Amino acid sequence: AARDGLSEVLARLLMLSKRCPFPDVREKSEAILGRVQELGIRIPRPLGHGPSRFIPEKETIQVGKEDAMMHALFADSFATLGRLDNVTLVMVFHPQYLESFLKTQHYLLQMDGPLPLHYRHYIGIMAAARHQCSYLVNLHVNDFLHVGGDPKWLNGLENAPQKLQNLGELNKMLAHRPWLITKEHIEQLLKTEENSWSLAELIHAVVLLTHYHSLASFTFGCGISPEIDCEGGHTFRPPSVSNYCICDITNGYHGVDETHASPAGSVPVSICSQQTSTESVCEVEALMEKMKQLQECRDEEEASQEEMATRFEREKRESMFVCSSEDEESAPTRDVSRHFEDTSYGYKDFSRHGMHVPTFRVQDYSWEDHGYSLVNRLYPDVGQLLDEKFHIAYNLTYNTMAMHKDVDTSMLRRAIWNYIHCMFGIRYDDYDYGEINQLLDRSFKVYIKTVVCTPEKTTKRMYDSFWRQFEHSEKVHVNLLLVEARMQAELLYALRAITRYMT
């Protein structure tokens, strides 16, 4: 036990020496580690290289080399979370979004609200576990214990209070098939006598569940590495040629030198042939040309409402046949699966097996006109925070595309957002869904659907295969769109069911 305790302290010092935004703390941590090493005690080393397995460390923002604005964000994040986590170090590619994200998450977890603090972290664990996201589960297990949560609850959901167990059904439907949520599910939670939820508590829980489902998508979509001071983030073994762990293999990462190694007879990835490079450049040019042509078509003629509805149904149907080429069942580990029930329940397309789900028309129930006011009324200020975050992600642009500048990317951003909502059966009457097939190629659709619907199956190969000529910051931007579009889609179904119950 003493050895385990020392390992934990050393790993924490290692994190501070590398990831603290305050130079004096970094220096003191390094000095202590140096003294410990002099005493003959082994020092852990980070298992990974940088905050993401998909993005080379040298291309991420380095702690200690950030500008003033980013330093302020890092300092705020460190003060709030007690760490500078890998999600923050990847999201900081987009400081405006990160600021909104951190503010929202802080409010949900730490400010006054309907739910006690340990409930909030436990709900985060339940939500992240549905996608086998051990990264988020580990973080919130620590936070749950830190705020006085009962360790027995961590042995399995069946050890948690019945009130939290009752949330399991809503958790699984929101994560995998939100279109199945009805007012009866809401009624069951609100009318279970001594274990009942109040409306305000339920809104808080729903926002937390959707937040962590979508954050699991970001975690897998960007290949976020384990934290240095968490399980799987450090090792006491010396570096070796095969320096990787089993969790990397399951996420499509095969060692720190993957970009330099290649199977016999193949072309190394880092020495791309001129042909591949040319193809990538052509890919960008072709995408820009399609955007230009679509804009011209928009200006010349507008499709009828009947034609727009037909195109939506066609895109919705086609989205069912987009699936990962590496689509294989992966059984969740006991460590993660203990936090939720019905482990066999997962994502299924809404029109499979003869089941037909009515189209969710945004004109009938939208975030702007309905969801926002409901959330803000029952959980003050959260509607405003979410609304700001949605808008920043949707409208975020630097007017660039790969090597091109002064580009209007609004058409492309809207296509990504609406494609995700289309996969959830949500339709915008004023949008021409024919644009999606023009702008999003198959490898990109595979990546989007995997990250949004089954994020635990995302691989580095999928990440590398779309938009090959684009910057990593642009791919992270795509992930922000996926995160927010997914969260809003889940919220729309849950809030509509709550509204129907209330009326």
Short mmCIF file of C-alpha atoms in Angstrom, two decimals:
data_model
loop_
_atom_site.label_atom_id
_atom_site.label_comp_id
_atom_site.label_asym_id
_atom_site.label_seq_id
_atom_site.Cartn_x
_atom_site.Cartn_y
_atom_site.Cartn_z
CA ALA A 1 0.00 0.00 0.00
CA ALA A 2 2.86 2.36 0.87
CA ARG A 3 4.51 1.58 -2.49
CA ASP A 4 1.24 2.29 -4.34
CA GLY A 5 0.88 5.55 -2.42
CA LEU A 6 4.41 6.62 -3.35
CA SER A 7 3.79 5.75 -7.01
CA GLU A 8 0.69 7.94 -6.96
CA VAL A 9 2.60 10.87 -5.43
CA LEU A 10 5.46 10.52 -7.93
CA ALA A 11 3.04 10.33 -10.87
CA ARG A 12 1.31 13.47 -9.60
CA LEU A 13 4.68 15.25 -9.31
CA LEU A 14 5.49 14.09 -12.84
CA MET A 15 2.24 15.64 -14.07
CA LEU A 16 3.04 18.93 -12.28
CA SER A 17 6.58 19.01 -13.70
CA LYS A 18 5.27 18.72 -17.25
CA ARG A 19 1.75 20.09 -17.23
CA CYS A 20 1.51 22.94 -14.69
CA PRO A 21 1.00 26.40 -16.23
CA PHE A 22 2.97 28.01 -13.39
CA PRO A 23 6.76 27.86 -14.01
CA ASP A 24 7.73 27.96 -10.32
CA VAL A 25 5.54 24.90 -9.58
CA ARG A 26 7.04 23.05 -12.56
CA GLU A 27 10.58 23.82 -11.38
CA LYS A 28 9.88 22.76 -7.77
CA SER A 29 8.29 19.51 -8.96
CA GLU A 30 11.30 18.76 -11.17
CA ALA A 31 13.65 19.49 -8.27
CA ILE A 32 11.77 17.11 -5.95
CA LEU A 33 11.77 14.38 -8.60
CA GLY A 34 15.51 14.89 -9.08
CA ARG A 35 16.11 14.55 -5.33
CA VAL A 36 13.97 11.40 -5.19
CA GLN A 37 15.97 9.91 -8.06
CA GLU A 38 19.21 10.65 -6.20
CA LEU A 39 17.86 8.53 -3.34
CA GLY A 40 17.66 5.59 -5.75
CA ILE A 41 13.87 5.61 -6.09
CA ARG A 42 12.58 4.92 -9.58
CA ILE A 43 10.75 7.79 -11.24
CA PRO A 44 7.78 7.07 -13.55
CA ARG A 45 7.82 8.30 -17.13
CA PRO A 46 4.88 9.23 -19.35
CA LEU A 47 3.67 6.26 -21.37
CA GLY A 48 2.50 8.36 -24.30
CA HIS A 49 3.95 11.26 -26.22
CA GLY A 50 1.79 14.34 -25.84
CA PRO A 51 -1.91 14.81 -25.14
CA SER A 52 -3.11 12.94 -28.25
CA ARG A 53 -2.19 9.66 -29.91
CA PHE A 54 -3.36 11.07 -33.26
CA ILE A 55 -1.55 14.43 -33.22
CA PRO A 56 2.28 14.60 -33.01
CA GLU A 57 3.36 16.23 -29.74
CA LYS A 58 5.48 18.85 -31.54
CA GLU A 59 2.33 20.10 -33.30
CA THR A 60 0.38 20.70 -30.08
CA ILE A 61 0.60 23.77 -27.85
CA GLN A 62 3.52 23.24 -25.46
CA VAL A 63 3.02 24.16 -21.81
CA GLY A 64 5.44 26.99 -21.01
CA LYS A 65 5.44 28.24 -24.62
CA GLU A 66 1.82 29.39 -24.82
CA ASP A 67 0.79 33.00 -25.48
CA ALA A 68 -0.83 35.26 -22.87
CA MET A 69 -4.44 34.35 -23.76
CA MET A 70 -3.72 30.62 -23.71
CA HIS A 71 -1.78 30.97 -20.47
CA ALA A 72 -4.82 32.59 -18.83
CA LEU A 73 -6.98 29.67 -20.04
CA PHE A 74 -4.45 27.13 -18.78
CA ALA A 75 -4.29 28.87 -15.40
CA ASP A 76 -8.10 28.95 -15.11
CA SER A 77 -8.34 25.30 -16.09
CA PHE A 78 -5.65 24.31 -13.59
CA ALA A 79 -7.29 26.31 -10.80
CA THR A 80 -10.70 24.75 -11.55
CA LEU A 81 -9.72 21.14 -12.21
CA GLY A 82 -6.50 20.88 -10.21
CA ARG A 83 -4.75 19.76 -13.38
CA LEU A 84 -4.14 20.75 -16.98
CA ASP A 85 -5.77 17.79 -18.68
CA ASN A 86 -5.18 16.42 -22.16
CA VAL A 87 -8.64 17.44 -23.39
CA THR A 88 -7.76 21.06 -22.58
CA LEU A 89 -4.37 20.77 -24.30
CA VAL A 90 -6.06 19.61 -27.52
CA MET A 91 -9.08 21.94 -27.35
CA VAL A 92 -6.77 24.94 -26.90
CA PHE A 93 -6.26 24.89 -30.68
CA HIS A 94 -9.53 26.87 -30.45
CA PRO A 95 -9.26 29.17 -27.39
CA GLN A 96 -12.65 30.84 -27.82
CA TYR A 97 -14.43 27.48 -27.72
CA LEU A 98 -12.26 26.15 -24.87
CA GLU A 99 -13.15 29.14 -22.70
CA SER A 100 -16.87 28.51 -23.22
CA PHE A 101 -16.45 24.75 -22.67
CA LEU A 102 -14.55 25.18 -19.38
CA LYS A 103 -17.06 27.74 -18.10
CA THR A 104 -19.98 25.40 -18.86
CA GLN A 105 -18.32 22.32 -17.38
CA HIS A 106 -17.33 24.23 -14.24
CA TYR A 107 -20.91 25.41 -13.76
CA LEU A 108 -22.33 21.90 -14.26
CA LEU A 109 -19.91 20.26 -11.84
CA GLN A 110 -19.08 22.82 -9.18
CA MET A 111 -21.51 25.73 -8.98
CA ASP A 112 -24.88 25.83 -7.22
CA GLY A 113 -27.37 23.45 -8.80
CA PRO A 114 -30.14 20.93 -8.08
CA LEU A 115 -27.81 17.92 -7.68
CA PRO A 116 -25.20 17.31 -4.94
CA LEU A 117 -21.57 17.29 -6.10
CA HIS A 118 -20.97 13.54 -5.71
CA TYR A 119 -24.11 12.78 -7.77
CA ARG A 120 -22.77 14.97 -10.58
CA HIS A 121 -19.47 13.10 -10.83
CA TYR A 122 -21.20 9.73 -10.54
CA ILE A 123 -23.53 10.66 -13.43
CA GLY A 124 -20.40 11.64 -15.40
CA ILE A 125 -18.98 8.16 -14.70
CA MET A 126 -22.26 6.49 -15.78
CA ALA A 127 -22.35 8.49 -19.02
CA ALA A 128 -18.69 7.98 -19.99
CA ALA A 129 -18.90 4.27 -19.16
CA ARG A 130 -21.63 3.75 -21.78
CA HIS A 131 -18.94 4.40 -24.39
CA GLN A 132 -16.23 2.48 -22.51
CA CYS A 133 -14.36 5.78 -22.06
CA SER A 134 -11.95 4.80 -19.27
CA TYR A 135 -10.20 8.18 -19.67
CA LEU A 136 -13.24 10.11 -18.40
CA VAL A 137 -14.30 7.37 -15.98
CA ASN A 138 -10.89 7.50 -14.25
CA LEU A 139 -10.96 11.30 -13.94
CA HIS A 140 -14.42 11.30 -12.40
CA VAL A 141 -13.77 8.37 -10.07
CA ASN A 142 -11.02 10.53 -8.53
CA ASP A 143 -13.27 13.61 -8.42
CA PHE A 144 -16.18 11.59 -6.97
CA LEU A 145 -13.99 10.40 -4.09
CA HIS A 146 -12.51 13.88 -3.64
CA VAL A 147 -15.96 15.41 -2.99
CA GLY A 148 -16.85 12.69 -0.46
CA GLY A 149 -18.56 10.10 -2.65
CA ASP A 150 -19.08 6.63 -1.15
CA PRO A 151 -16.37 4.27 -2.52
CA LYS A 152 -18.87 1.39 -2.42
CA TRP A 153 -20.82 2.96 -5.29
CA LEU A 154 -17.74 2.43 -7.47
CA ASN A 155 -18.02 -1.35 -7.09
CA GLY A 156 -20.99 -1.29 -9.47
CA LEU A 157 -24.16 0.61 -10.29
CA GLU A 158 -26.15 -1.84 -8.17
CA ASN A 159 -24.37 -0.37 -5.11
CA ALA A 160 -25.47 3.20 -5.88
CA PRO A 161 -28.77 4.63 -4.56
CA GLN A 162 -31.89 3.41 -6.37
CA LYS A 163 -32.48 6.95 -7.60
CA LEU A 164 -29.26 6.84 -9.64
CA GLN A 165 -29.92 3.26 -10.76
CA ASN A 166 -33.26 4.45 -12.15
CA LEU A 167 -31.34 6.86 -14.41
CA GLY A 168 -29.69 3.91 -16.19
CA GLU A 169 -32.45 3.47 -18.77
CA LEU A 170 -32.38 7.13 -19.79
CA ASN A 171 -28.57 7.03 -19.91
CA LYS A 172 -28.47 4.11 -22.34
CA MET A 173 -31.17 5.51 -24.64
CA LEU A 174 -29.64 8.98 -24.74
CA ALA A 175 -26.21 7.51 -25.52
CA HIS A 176 -27.31 5.08 -28.23
CA ARG A 177 -30.92 5.61 -29.42
CA PRO A 178 -32.29 8.95 -28.18
CA TRP A 179 -35.21 8.84 -30.65
CA LEU A 180 -36.81 6.14 -28.47
CA ILE A 181 -37.25 8.45 -25.44
CA THR A 182 -40.91 9.16 -24.64
CA LYS A 183 -42.79 11.12 -22.02
CA GLU A 184 -43.49 7.77 -20.29
CA HIS A 185 -39.76 7.39 -19.58
CA ILE A 186 -39.77 10.86 -18.03
CA GLU A 187 -42.90 10.10 -15.99
CA GLN A 188 -41.29 6.95 -14.61
CA LEU A 189 -38.36 8.97 -13.22
CA LEU A 190 -40.48 11.76 -11.80
CA LYS A 191 -43.11 9.53 -10.14
CA THR A 192 -41.19 6.78 -8.36
CA GLU A 193 -42.20 7.86 -4.84
CA GLU A 194 -39.22 8.10 -2.46
CA ASN A 195 -36.68 7.67 -5.30
CA SER A 196 -38.28 10.23 -7.60
CA TRP A 197 -36.43 13.00 -9.42
CA SER A 198 -37.61 16.61 -9.41
CA LEU A 199 -37.85 18.34 -12.80
CA ALA A 200 -34.87 20.57 -11.97
CA GLU A 201 -32.76 17.57 -10.90
CA LEU A 202 -33.70 15.70 -14.06
CA ILE A 203 -32.71 18.62 -16.31
CA HIS A 204 -29.36 18.81 -14.51
CA ALA A 205 -28.87 15.04 -14.97
CA VAL A 206 -29.86 15.13 -18.66
CA VAL A 207 -27.40 17.95 -19.38
CA LEU A 208 -24.62 16.05 -17.56
CA LEU A 209 -25.38 12.81 -19.43
CA THR A 210 -25.37 14.51 -22.84
CA HIS A 211 -22.24 16.48 -21.94
CA TYR A 212 -20.27 13.34 -21.11
CA HIS A 213 -21.61 11.24 -23.98
CA SER A 214 -20.42 13.92 -26.39
CA LEU A 215 -17.14 14.48 -24.50
CA ALA A 216 -16.47 10.73 -24.89
CA SER A 217 -16.87 11.33 -28.64
CA PHE A 218 -14.24 14.09 -28.47
CA THR A 219 -11.92 11.93 -26.36
CA PHE A 220 -11.94 9.06 -28.86
CA GLY A 221 -12.23 11.27 -31.95
CA CYS A 222 -9.02 13.15 -31.09
CA GLY A 223 -7.20 10.11 -29.68
CA ILE A 224 -6.80 11.68 -26.22
CA SER A 225 -4.04 9.95 -24.23
CA PRO A 226 -4.44 8.86 -20.58
CA GLU A 227 -3.37 11.51 -18.06
CA ILE A 228 0.21 11.10 -16.83
CA ASP A 229 -0.94 10.61 -13.24
CA CYS A 230 -3.82 8.25 -14.05
CA GLU A 231 -3.86 4.51 -14.70
CA GLY A 232 -2.31 3.78 -18.11
CA GLY A 233 -0.63 7.21 -18.30
CA HIS A 234 2.79 6.33 -16.85
CA THR A 235 5.13 3.42 -16.40
CA PHE A 236 8.20 2.55 -14.34
CA ARG A 237 9.59 0.37 -17.12
CA PRO A 238 12.44 1.78 -19.26
CA PRO A 239 11.57 2.70 -22.88
CA SER A 240 11.60 -0.20 -25.33
CA VAL A 241 11.12 -0.66 -29.05
CA SER A 242 7.58 -1.95 -28.55
CA ASN A 243 6.59 0.98 -26.35
CA TYR A 244 2.81 0.82 -26.43
CA CYS A 245 -0.03 -0.58 -24.41
CA ILE A 246 -3.05 -2.71 -25.30
CA CYS A 247 -5.36 0.31 -25.08
CA ASP A 248 -3.41 1.89 -27.97
CA ILE A 249 -3.92 -1.19 -30.13
CA THR A 250 -7.67 -1.17 -29.56
CA ASN A 251 -7.74 2.45 -30.68
CA GLY A 252 -5.81 1.79 -33.87
CA TYR A 253 -2.47 3.06 -32.58
CA HIS A 254 0.48 0.74 -32.94
CA GLY A 255 3.41 2.34 -31.17
CA VAL A 256 5.03 5.73 -30.88
CA ASP A 257 6.84 5.33 -34.18
CA GLU A 258 3.76 4.48 -36.20
CA THR A 259 4.35 7.42 -38.53
CA HIS A 260 7.80 6.03 -39.42
CA ALA A 261 7.15 2.30 -39.42
CA SER A 262 5.32 0.42 -42.13
CA PRO A 263 4.62 -3.18 -43.10
CA ALA A 264 7.12 -4.85 -45.41
CA GLY A 265 6.60 -3.86 -49.00
CA SER A 266 4.50 -0.78 -48.26
CA VAL A 267 5.38 2.90 -48.51
CA PRO A 268 6.21 4.51 -45.13
CA VAL A 269 3.55 7.00 -44.07
CA SER A 270 6.06 9.75 -43.33
CA ILE A 271 7.60 9.42 -46.81
CA CYS A 272 4.38 9.84 -48.75
CA SER A 273 4.70 9.38 -52.47
CA GLN A 274 4.34 12.48 -54.61
CA GLN A 275 1.17 10.93 -56.03
CA THR A 276 -0.52 10.72 -52.60
CA SER A 277 0.47 14.30 -51.79
CA THR A 278 -0.90 15.49 -55.13
CA GLU A 279 -4.14 13.57 -54.56
CA SER A 280 -4.55 15.30 -51.18
CA VAL A 281 -4.06 18.75 -52.68
CA CYS A 282 -6.55 17.87 -55.43
CA GLU A 283 -8.97 16.76 -52.70
CA VAL A 284 -8.94 20.26 -51.17
CA GLU A 285 -9.27 21.96 -54.56
CA ALA A 286 -12.17 19.66 -55.52
CA LEU A 287 -13.98 20.40 -52.25
CA MET A 288 -13.63 24.15 -52.78
CA GLU A 289 -14.89 23.83 -56.34
CA LYS A 290 -17.96 21.89 -55.16
CA MET A 291 -18.71 24.59 -52.60
CA LYS A 292 -18.50 27.22 -55.33
CA GLN A 293 -20.80 25.25 -57.67
CA LEU A 294 -23.36 24.61 -54.92
CA GLN A 295 -23.46 28.31 -54.07
CA GLU A 296 -24.08 29.13 -57.74
CA CYS A 297 -26.89 26.54 -57.89
CA ARG A 298 -28.43 28.04 -54.75
CA ASP A 299 -28.40 31.46 -56.35
CA GLU A 300 -29.99 30.22 -59.58
CA GLU A 301 -32.81 28.01 -58.29
CA GLU A 302 -34.34 26.62 -55.12
CA ALA A 303 -35.70 23.10 -54.80
CA SER A 304 -39.37 22.59 -53.89
CA GLN A 305 -40.39 21.53 -50.36
CA GLU A 306 -41.34 18.09 -51.68
CA GLU A 307 -37.93 17.66 -53.30
CA MET A 308 -36.17 18.86 -50.11
CA ALA A 309 -38.13 16.29 -48.05
CA THR A 310 -37.23 13.53 -50.52
CA ARG A 311 -33.53 14.44 -50.34
CA PHE A 312 -33.63 14.33 -46.54
CA GLU A 313 -35.19 10.84 -46.55
CA ARG A 314 -32.62 9.67 -49.08
CA GLU A 315 -29.70 10.99 -47.00
CA LYS A 316 -31.20 9.53 -43.81
CA ARG A 317 -31.54 6.13 -45.52
CA GLU A 318 -28.03 6.28 -46.97
CA SER A 319 -26.55 7.20 -43.57
CA MET A 320 -27.60 3.73 -42.34
CA PHE A 321 -25.25 2.11 -44.81
CA VAL A 322 -22.24 4.15 -43.71
CA CYS A 323 -20.38 1.96 -41.27
CA SER A 324 -16.84 1.53 -40.10
CA SER A 325 -14.78 -0.92 -42.13
CA GLU A 326 -13.30 -1.91 -38.78
CA ASP A 327 -16.74 -2.41 -37.26
CA GLU A 328 -16.34 -5.14 -34.71
CA GLU A 329 -17.94 -5.84 -31.37
CA SER A 330 -15.70 -4.96 -28.45
CA ALA A 331 -16.76 -6.15 -25.02
CA PRO A 332 -16.38 -3.47 -22.34
CA THR A 333 -13.94 -4.21 -19.55
CA ARG A 334 -15.25 -5.03 -16.09
CA ASP A 335 -13.71 -1.80 -14.72
CA VAL A 336 -15.92 0.31 -16.98
CA SER A 337 -18.99 -1.93 -17.43
CA ARG A 338 -19.67 -2.11 -13.69
CA HIS A 339 -20.95 1.48 -13.95
CA PHE A 340 -23.90 0.71 -16.23
CA GLU A 341 -26.49 -1.99 -16.91
CA ASP A 342 -27.41 -3.85 -20.11
CA THR A 343 -23.92 -4.00 -21.64
CA SER A 344 -25.27 -5.50 -24.88
CA TYR A 345 -27.36 -2.39 -25.61
CA GLY A 346 -25.65 -0.18 -28.20
CA TYR A 347 -26.20 2.02 -31.22
CA LYS A 348 -28.66 0.77 -33.84
CA ASP A 349 -29.85 2.74 -36.86
CA PHE A 350 -33.38 3.98 -36.24
CA SER A 351 -34.89 2.46 -39.40
CA ARG A 352 -33.36 -1.00 -39.12
CA HIS A 353 -35.39 -4.16 -38.42
CA GLY A 354 -38.60 -2.73 -39.83
CA MET A 355 -38.80 -0.01 -37.16
CA HIS A 356 -39.79 3.41 -38.41
CA VAL A 357 -39.14 6.50 -36.31
CA PRO A 358 -41.05 9.65 -37.29
CA THR A 359 -38.84 12.48 -38.51
CA PHE A 360 -38.05 15.05 -35.81
CA ARG A 361 -38.84 18.39 -37.49
CA VAL A 362 -36.85 21.27 -36.03
CA GLN A 363 -39.67 23.59 -37.09
CA ASP A 364 -41.88 21.83 -34.51
CA TYR A 365 -39.36 21.65 -31.65
CA SER A 366 -36.03 23.47 -31.75
CA TRP A 367 -33.29 24.33 -29.30
CA GLU A 368 -33.67 28.08 -29.95
CA ASP A 369 -37.46 28.26 -29.53
CA HIS A 370 -38.15 25.50 -27.01
CA GLY A 371 -35.19 23.66 -25.46
CA TYR A 372 -33.23 26.75 -24.42
CA SER A 373 -36.07 28.32 -22.43
CA LEU A 374 -37.00 25.01 -20.74
CA VAL A 375 -33.42 24.42 -19.53
CA ASN A 376 -32.97 28.03 -18.43
CA ARG A 377 -36.23 28.00 -16.50
CA LEU A 378 -35.49 24.82 -14.54
CA TYR A 379 -31.70 25.20 -14.20
CA PRO A 380 -30.94 28.95 -14.42
CA ASP A 381 -28.00 30.13 -16.58
CA VAL A 382 -27.26 26.68 -18.03
CA GLY A 383 -29.42 27.31 -21.10
CA GLN A 384 -27.41 30.48 -21.75
CA LEU A 385 -24.07 28.68 -21.31
CA LEU A 386 -25.08 25.83 -23.63
CA ASP A 387 -26.47 28.24 -26.21
CA GLU A 388 -23.20 30.17 -26.27
CA LYS A 389 -21.19 26.94 -26.66
CA PHE A 390 -23.41 25.69 -29.53
CA HIS A 391 -23.08 29.02 -31.32
CA ILE A 392 -19.31 29.23 -30.93
CA ALA A 393 -18.78 25.69 -32.30
CA TYR A 394 -21.21 26.21 -35.20
CA ASN A 395 -19.92 29.66 -36.22
CA LEU A 396 -16.22 29.20 -35.44
CA THR A 397 -14.11 29.98 -38.48
CA TYR A 398 -10.70 31.37 -39.39
CA ASN A 399 -11.73 31.58 -43.07
CA THR A 400 -9.12 29.00 -44.02
CA MET A 401 -9.16 25.56 -45.64
CA ALA A 402 -5.84 23.71 -45.54
CA MET A 403 -3.42 26.02 -47.38
CA HIS A 404 -6.16 28.40 -48.64
CA LYS A 405 -7.17 31.68 -46.98
CA ASP A 406 -10.21 33.96 -47.20
CA VAL A 407 -12.58 31.01 -47.65
CA ASP A 408 -16.23 31.06 -46.53
CA THR A 409 -16.61 27.68 -44.81
CA SER A 410 -20.20 28.17 -43.59
CA MET A 411 -21.62 25.77 -46.19
CA LEU A 412 -19.23 23.01 -45.12
CA ARG A 413 -19.84 23.55 -41.40
CA ARG A 414 -23.59 23.44 -41.91
CA ALA A 415 -23.31 20.23 -43.95
CA ILE A 416 -21.38 18.52 -41.12
CA TRP A 417 -23.83 19.70 -38.44
CA ASN A 418 -26.93 18.77 -40.44
CA TYR A 419 -25.51 15.38 -41.43
CA ILE A 420 -25.11 14.49 -37.75
CA HIS A 421 -28.67 15.60 -37.00
CA CYS A 422 -29.88 13.69 -40.06
CA MET A 423 -28.31 10.50 -38.62
CA PHE A 424 -30.49 11.16 -35.55
CA GLY A 425 -33.61 11.62 -37.70
CA ILE A 426 -33.70 15.42 -37.21
CA ARG A 427 -34.69 17.50 -40.23
CA TYR A 428 -34.36 21.20 -41.11
CA ASP A 429 -37.05 22.11 -43.65
CA ASP A 430 -34.96 24.91 -45.15
CA TYR A 431 -31.86 22.80 -45.86
CA ASP A 432 -31.07 20.99 -49.12
CA TYR A 433 -29.72 17.61 -48.00
CA GLY A 434 -28.39 17.00 -51.50
CA GLU A 435 -25.43 19.20 -50.49
CA ILE A 436 -24.19 16.65 -47.95
CA ASN A 437 -23.22 14.04 -50.55
CA GLN A 438 -21.47 16.73 -52.56
CA LEU A 439 -19.36 17.98 -49.66
CA LEU A 440 -18.72 14.96 -47.41
CA ASP A 441 -16.92 12.00 -48.97
CA ARG A 442 -17.30 8.44 -47.74
CA SER A 443 -14.18 8.28 -45.54
CA PHE A 444 -15.27 11.49 -43.83
CA LYS A 445 -18.79 10.13 -43.28
CA VAL A 446 -17.33 6.94 -41.76
CA TYR A 447 -15.27 9.03 -39.36
CA ILE A 448 -18.25 11.26 -38.43
CA LYS A 449 -20.63 8.37 -37.83
CA THR A 450 -18.08 6.39 -35.82
CA VAL A 451 -17.13 9.32 -33.58
CA VAL A 452 -20.75 10.32 -33.01
CA CYS A 453 -22.45 6.91 -32.70
CA THR A 454 -19.77 4.41 -31.62
CA PRO A 455 -16.79 6.57 -30.56
CA GLU A 456 -15.00 3.69 -28.83
CA LYS A 457 -14.38 2.19 -32.31
CA THR A 458 -12.54 5.26 -33.67
CA THR A 459 -9.02 4.50 -34.93
CA LYS A 460 -6.03 6.57 -35.95
CA ARG A 461 -6.46 5.20 -39.47
CA MET A 462 -9.93 6.77 -39.66
CA TYR A 463 -8.60 10.08 -38.35
CA ASP A 464 -5.76 10.08 -40.87
CA SER A 465 -7.94 9.05 -43.82
CA PHE A 466 -10.18 12.13 -44.05
CA TRP A 467 -9.07 15.63 -45.13
CA ARG A 468 -5.49 14.46 -45.50
CA GLN A 469 -4.13 17.89 -46.41
CA PHE A 470 -5.84 19.76 -43.57
CA GLU A 471 -4.18 20.97 -40.36
CA HIS A 472 -4.71 19.05 -37.11
CA SER A 473 -6.38 22.16 -35.71
CA GLU A 474 -8.98 21.87 -38.50
CA LYS A 475 -9.63 18.22 -37.63
CA VAL A 476 -10.05 19.19 -33.98
CA HIS A 477 -12.50 21.86 -35.18
CA VAL A 478 -14.47 19.10 -36.93
CA ASN A 479 -14.58 17.23 -33.62
CA LEU A 480 -15.99 20.30 -31.86
CA LEU A 481 -18.80 20.37 -34.42
CA LEU A 482 -19.43 16.65 -33.88
CA VAL A 483 -19.47 17.09 -30.08
CA GLU A 484 -21.93 19.98 -30.07
CA ALA A 485 -24.21 18.65 -32.82
CA ARG A 486 -24.44 15.32 -31.01
CA MET A 487 -25.11 16.95 -27.64
CA GLN A 488 -27.84 19.16 -29.10
CA ALA A 489 -29.48 16.18 -30.86
CA GLU A 490 -29.61 14.18 -27.61
CA LEU A 491 -30.93 17.20 -25.72
CA LEU A 492 -33.67 17.83 -28.29
CA TYR A 493 -35.12 14.34 -27.86
CA ALA A 494 -34.90 14.43 -24.06
CA LEU A 495 -36.28 17.97 -23.71
CA ARG A 496 -39.13 17.29 -26.14
CA ALA A 497 -40.13 14.27 -24.02
CA ILE A 498 -39.97 16.40 -20.85
CA THR A 499 -42.08 19.11 -22.52
CA ARG A 500 -44.69 16.53 -23.57
CA TYR A 501 -44.80 15.20 -20.01
CA MET A 502 -45.29 18.71 -18.63
CA THR A 503 -48.11 19.50 -21.06
#
